XYZ file of C-alpha atoms in Angstrom:
360
model
C -250.857 -138.839 -11.607
C -252.442 -137.392 -14.140
C -252.801 -133.234 -13.568
C -255.539 -131.093 -15.627
C -254.139 -127.876 -16.437
C -257.152 -125.655 -14.472
C -255.640 -122.153 -14.538
C -255.252 -119.880 -17.236
C -251.175 -119.448 -15.956
C -250.321 -122.639 -17.030
C -251.797 -121.831 -20.269
C -249.074 -122.608 -22.841
C -246.536 -119.864 -23.914
C -248.680 -119.348 -27.987
C -252.003 -119.465 -26.531
C -250.651 -116.383 -23.440
C -251.314 -113.507 -26.722
C -254.685 -114.754 -26.728
C -258.117 -112.744 -25.518
C -258.337 -113.600 -22.098
C -262.067 -115.618 -23.347
C -260.984 -117.351 -26.618
C -257.936 -118.124 -23.657
C -259.810 -120.151 -21.776
C -262.247 -122.164 -24.214
C -258.642 -123.123 -25.650
C -257.828 -124.235 -22.071
C -260.734 -126.118 -22.066
C -260.691 -128.215 -24.547
C -256.442 -129.969 -23.166
C -256.661 -132.886 -22.097
C -254.340 -134.590 -18.741
C -250.893 -135.430 -19.445
C -248.384 -136.588 -17.076
C -244.812 -138.582 -18.110
C -244.181 -142.214 -15.981
C -240.782 -142.625 -16.963
C -240.358 -143.210 -20.833
C -243.403 -142.720 -20.684
C -244.237 -139.335 -22.627
C -248.988 -138.658 -22.744
C -249.650 -135.560 -24.807
C -252.523 -133.632 -25.234
C -255.161 -137.157 -25.694
C -257.617 -135.412 -26.523
C -258.755 -135.635 -30.432
C -261.643 -136.139 -33.033
C -261.166 -139.426 -32.787
C -262.838 -141.063 -28.988
C -259.854 -139.371 -27.753
C -257.094 -141.214 -29.548
C -254.290 -142.505 -26.604
C -250.811 -140.286 -27.824
C -248.292 -141.903 -25.803
C -245.131 -143.707 -25.999
C -244.108 -147.193 -25.799
C -241.396 -148.387 -25.800
C -240.402 -150.975 -27.643
C -236.475 -150.525 -28.310
C -235.950 -150.688 -24.231
C -238.798 -151.411 -21.414
C -238.044 -154.041 -18.825
C -239.910 -155.901 -16.826
C -241.724 -155.004 -13.679
C -242.055 -157.344 -10.807
C -245.713 -156.676 -11.284
C -245.252 -157.880 -14.888
C -242.364 -160.629 -14.633
C -243.446 -164.034 -14.076
C -245.846 -163.819 -17.071
C -242.576 -161.718 -19.394
C -240.541 -164.799 -18.110
C -242.751 -167.310 -19.192
C -243.058 -166.471 -22.546
C -239.912 -164.361 -23.019
C -238.907 -168.276 -23.203
C -241.134 -168.453 -26.465
C -239.606 -165.214 -27.894
C -236.019 -166.421 -27.866
C -237.173 -168.666 -30.023
C -238.664 -166.633 -32.153
C -235.207 -165.007 -34.134
C -233.851 -169.100 -35.091
C -237.906 -169.980 -35.843
C -237.481 -166.957 -38.568
C -233.639 -168.225 -40.155
C -234.173 -171.437 -41.084
C -237.342 -170.729 -43.049
C -235.730 -167.669 -44.048
C -233.193 -170.469 -45.755
C -235.998 -172.584 -46.453
C -234.295 -174.090 -50.097
C -237.038 -176.788 -50.606
C -236.314 -180.107 -51.732
C -237.643 -178.914 -55.217
C -234.937 -181.240 -57.969
C -235.073 -184.880 -56.090
C -239.136 -184.497 -56.109
C -239.273 -183.097 -59.672
C -236.605 -186.145 -60.604
C -238.011 -188.679 -58.991
C -241.505 -188.349 -60.145
C -240.667 -188.320 -63.291
C -239.018 -191.459 -63.265
C -241.366 -193.600 -60.808
C -239.278 -197.042 -61.892
C -235.704 -194.963 -60.438
C -235.928 -196.805 -56.882
C -232.542 -194.541 -56.865
C -233.971 -191.945 -57.366
C -237.143 -192.537 -55.130
C -234.940 -193.180 -52.257
C -233.089 -189.940 -53.220
C -236.128 -187.762 -52.850
C -237.114 -188.947 -49.624
C -234.003 -188.950 -47.360
C -234.433 -184.810 -48.777
C -237.997 -184.548 -47.765
C -237.659 -186.098 -44.815
C -235.470 -183.501 -42.819
C -237.731 -180.908 -44.121
C -240.765 -182.601 -42.505
C -238.732 -182.342 -39.181
C -238.728 -178.409 -39.402
C -242.082 -178.049 -40.960
C -242.936 -180.474 -37.884
C -241.259 -177.279 -35.779
C -242.291 -174.189 -37.187
C -245.494 -175.687 -36.820
C -245.435 -176.646 -33.165
C -243.684 -173.269 -32.013
C -246.968 -171.874 -33.195
C -248.826 -173.511 -30.708
C -246.472 -172.756 -28.041
C -246.505 -168.085 -29.376
C -250.582 -169.377 -29.300
C -249.969 -170.582 -25.660
C -247.924 -166.978 -25.097
C -250.590 -165.168 -26.615
C -253.163 -166.464 -24.105
C -250.626 -165.163 -21.281
C -250.322 -162.203 -22.717
C -253.910 -160.680 -22.938
C -254.678 -161.888 -20.184
C -252.012 -159.183 -18.545
C -253.085 -157.177 -20.807
C -256.987 -156.892 -20.189
C -257.461 -158.617 -17.307
C -259.152 -155.554 -14.170
C -255.794 -154.599 -12.451
C -256.182 -151.293 -14.221
C -259.152 -149.323 -15.275
C -258.820 -149.200 -19.367
C -256.373 -150.361 -22.170
C -253.886 -147.202 -21.794
C -253.021 -148.086 -18.056
C -252.796 -151.501 -18.749
C -250.360 -150.479 -22.064
C -248.357 -147.456 -20.441
C -247.844 -149.034 -16.768
C -247.306 -153.041 -18.165
C -244.654 -151.055 -21.079
C -242.305 -154.980 -20.960
C -245.553 -157.099 -21.810
C -247.091 -154.523 -24.313
C -243.617 -154.879 -26.131
C -243.929 -158.899 -25.710
C -246.699 -158.462 -27.468
C -245.786 -156.206 -29.523
C -242.869 -159.212 -30.823
C -245.341 -161.677 -31.702
C -247.299 -160.145 -33.707
C -244.033 -158.637 -36.064
C -242.980 -162.174 -36.094
C -246.330 -163.278 -37.523
C -245.801 -161.447 -40.045
C -242.985 -161.689 -41.163
C -243.108 -165.698 -41.277
C -246.076 -165.148 -43.497
C -244.365 -162.802 -45.564
C -241.688 -165.721 -46.144
C -243.926 -168.685 -45.820
C -246.239 -166.919 -48.551
C -242.813 -166.700 -51.074
C -241.886 -169.925 -50.370
C -244.203 -171.940 -52.589
C -241.487 -175.667 -51.953
C -243.218 -175.236 -48.718
C -246.334 -177.032 -48.763
C -244.611 -178.975 -52.144
C -242.252 -180.723 -49.579
C -245.304 -181.240 -47.515
C -247.265 -182.877 -50.325
C -244.657 -185.095 -51.385
C -244.147 -186.226 -47.840
C -247.687 -186.846 -47.479
C -248.389 -189.066 -50.861
C -245.199 -191.159 -50.663
C -245.732 -191.873 -46.702
C -249.813 -192.712 -48.164
C -247.993 -194.574 -50.877
C -245.373 -196.752 -48.952
C -247.997 -197.771 -46.599
C -250.358 -199.875 -49.216
C -246.767 -201.015 -49.915
C -246.398 -202.739 -46.521
C -242.978 -200.822 -47.059
C -241.652 -199.569 -43.531
C -240.919 -195.383 -43.625
C -238.578 -193.655 -41.657
C -239.537 -190.645 -40.004
C -242.851 -191.656 -39.618
C -242.916 -192.208 -36.461
C -242.302 -188.167 -36.741
C -245.204 -186.781 -38.157
C -247.968 -189.494 -38.003
C -251.012 -189.302 -40.079
C -253.151 -186.948 -37.281
C -249.991 -184.779 -36.388
C -249.837 -184.701 -40.602
C -253.289 -183.490 -41.498
C -253.218 -181.013 -38.653
C -250.144 -179.836 -39.859
C -251.373 -180.563 -44.405
C -254.620 -178.030 -42.371
C -252.308 -175.471 -40.945
C -249.904 -174.615 -44.305
C -253.204 -174.432 -46.462
C -253.625 -170.949 -44.934
C -252.012 -168.632 -46.877
C -250.800 -166.997 -43.778
C -250.778 -170.164 -40.808
C -248.826 -167.500 -37.916
C -251.644 -165.148 -38.541
C -254.511 -167.241 -38.535
C -253.447 -169.023 -35.611
C -253.092 -166.047 -33.346
C -256.660 -165.085 -34.740
C -258.232 -168.092 -33.654
C -255.760 -167.946 -30.522
C -257.403 -163.798 -29.588
C -261.435 -165.178 -30.909
C -260.456 -168.308 -27.979
C -259.432 -166.368 -25.676
C -262.304 -163.922 -25.691
C -264.869 -167.038 -26.270
C -263.216 -169.381 -22.703
C -262.996 -165.724 -21.017
C -267.091 -164.994 -20.715
C -266.389 -163.801 -17.700
C -264.533 -161.241 -18.958
C -265.948 -157.804 -21.518
C -265.249 -158.440 -24.808
C -264.265 -154.723 -24.578
C -261.330 -155.780 -22.973
C -259.653 -157.416 -25.549
C -260.934 -155.252 -28.021
C -260.191 -151.668 -26.394
C -256.589 -153.219 -25.829
C -255.974 -154.051 -29.504
C -257.615 -150.418 -30.747
C -255.189 -149.028 -28.332
C -252.204 -150.616 -29.548
C -253.544 -150.001 -32.738
C -253.408 -145.753 -32.395
C -250.501 -145.717 -30.445
C -247.908 -147.183 -33.343
C -250.067 -145.128 -35.799
C -249.065 -142.398 -33.066
C -245.861 -142.868 -32.243
C -245.286 -143.589 -36.763
C -247.223 -140.449 -37.686
C -245.515 -137.730 -34.872
C -242.277 -136.557 -35.380
C -240.936 -136.377 -32.009
C -241.582 -139.306 -31.387
C -240.572 -141.312 -34.238
C -236.983 -139.213 -33.957
C -237.036 -141.120 -30.365
C -235.906 -144.499 -31.912
C -232.525 -145.576 -31.744
C -232.832 -147.671 -35.030
C -234.417 -147.437 -37.985
C -236.001 -151.336 -38.019
C -238.185 -150.122 -35.794
C -239.875 -148.603 -38.075
C -240.636 -151.163 -39.541
C -241.481 -153.249 -36.128
C -244.365 -150.054 -35.800
C -245.687 -151.025 -39.049
C -246.144 -154.879 -38.148
C -247.064 -154.717 -35.288
C -249.733 -152.018 -35.784
C -251.248 -154.165 -38.842
C -251.284 -156.904 -36.859
C -253.670 -155.720 -34.332
C -255.417 -154.029 -36.610
C -256.645 -157.755 -37.630
C -257.240 -159.507 -35.060
C -259.622 -156.572 -34.210
C -261.271 -156.923 -37.245
C -261.498 -160.608 -36.388
C -262.586 -160.552 -32.591
C -264.858 -157.408 -32.742
C -268.595 -158.224 -33.923
C -268.061 -155.488 -36.279
C -264.212 -155.369 -37.187
C -262.233 -152.812 -37.261
C -263.598 -150.836 -40.635
C -267.323 -149.677 -39.513
C -268.344 -146.206 -38.177
C -268.457 -147.616 -34.571
C -264.957 -149.186 -35.167
C -261.989 -147.277 -32.813
C -259.017 -147.517 -35.430
C -258.074 -144.711 -37.138
C -258.409 -147.142 -40.338
C -257.858 -144.281 -42.801
C -254.799 -142.775 -40.318
C -253.354 -146.062 -40.041
C -253.388 -146.927 -44.170
C -252.305 -143.011 -44.538
C -249.137 -143.397 -42.415
C -248.751 -146.873 -44.378
C -248.630 -145.132 -47.687
C -246.758 -142.387 -46.346
C -243.838 -144.737 -45.910
C -241.822 -145.832 -48.898
C -243.612 -147.811 -51.201
C -241.735 -151.349 -51.531
C -242.324 -151.442 -47.800
C -244.981 -151.606 -47.219
C -246.978 -153.596 -49.783
C -246.795 -156.632 -47.896
C -248.751 -154.573 -44.878
C -251.526 -153.257 -47.534
C -252.019 -156.873 -48.654
C -252.579 -158.454 -45.511
C -255.335 -155.638 -44.715
C -256.500 -156.013 -48.439
C -256.466 -160.217 -48.788
C -255.987 -161.386 -44.422
C -258.834 -159.763 -42.866
C -262.784 -160.476 -42.344
C -264.982 -157.456 -42.787
C -262.863 -155.361 -45.260
C -265.654 -155.952 -47.931
C -268.545 -155.968 -45.395
C -271.382 -152.721 -47.008
C -270.753 -151.350 -43.920
C -267.124 -150.617 -45.070
C -266.500 -146.791 -45.951
C -265.791 -145.919 -49.570
C -262.899 -143.608 -49.212
C -261.093 -146.658 -46.699
C -262.003 -148.980 -49.323
C -260.647 -147.023 -51.951
C -257.053 -146.496 -49.799
C -256.948 -150.067 -50.074
C -257.292 -150.388 -54.197
């Protein structure tokens, strides 16, 4: 239970020497604070709608009994996430075989070599696409748990369900990392385009197509649309979050948007507060927090009616951009580009000119 400061004797030491009247004014400005295990809440009253100010343990949070059912469902999906990233990072493509086949259209041996090289790669691309569907389902489970009426506000949800908040963060971290790798690998779309063209030609010529059963025409259309997007995983999550809101009509949209804005604020505060940042056991947690912060901003921008950049937004966009720009430039350019090019409302007329100039 929170305990509010209600007596001048409880004033912080640096206020002890203040005149009595001024001291009481300062005390009146302080919010409630309390400590819950790994969670430390500090002076939450700020100019930005009482921005949440607490430590969320992304490194060590473990599920409580109340969280366990959802946590276990999502954990099955997240266990496969690292393998997906490893496979994507090592994806080399069949560029050479495809070029030789195209340059020598009458050489059946080269056509066969290209087809044999492409088919297993398409199997991988299908696997990545199917994982995106599993990820969307996991996101729905987490949003359901983190936005229900169990707790009175999103801060309480994130404080008391830290293991689920950590999983939500891990999904966002995976999503941005996947899209970063995909954007720097043109072989993915080239391979799939060649596969579809060749498959179409084989059908016209009534040639049996090994691998057709693995990716039929309907599935190929969906996979093609998936990879046509610059950031396919982020689009999956954005569409999935919008779908979650539309399917849960009895749940106020604020439950979802406030959950997202609170997560963004928590990440920002942890990154800019030396006391919190010093608790990270690994420097990788810094990049993790940065990706999560950007991920929830983008989701908020898609789900909230006026987006993340509007004056009424509950996200301190200037503060978040400043945190990003305070990092080594080569480590955050991809995240800044994600805000520049994958958000929905940045270029709206209502967006503050200062925010636009900060992202130029």
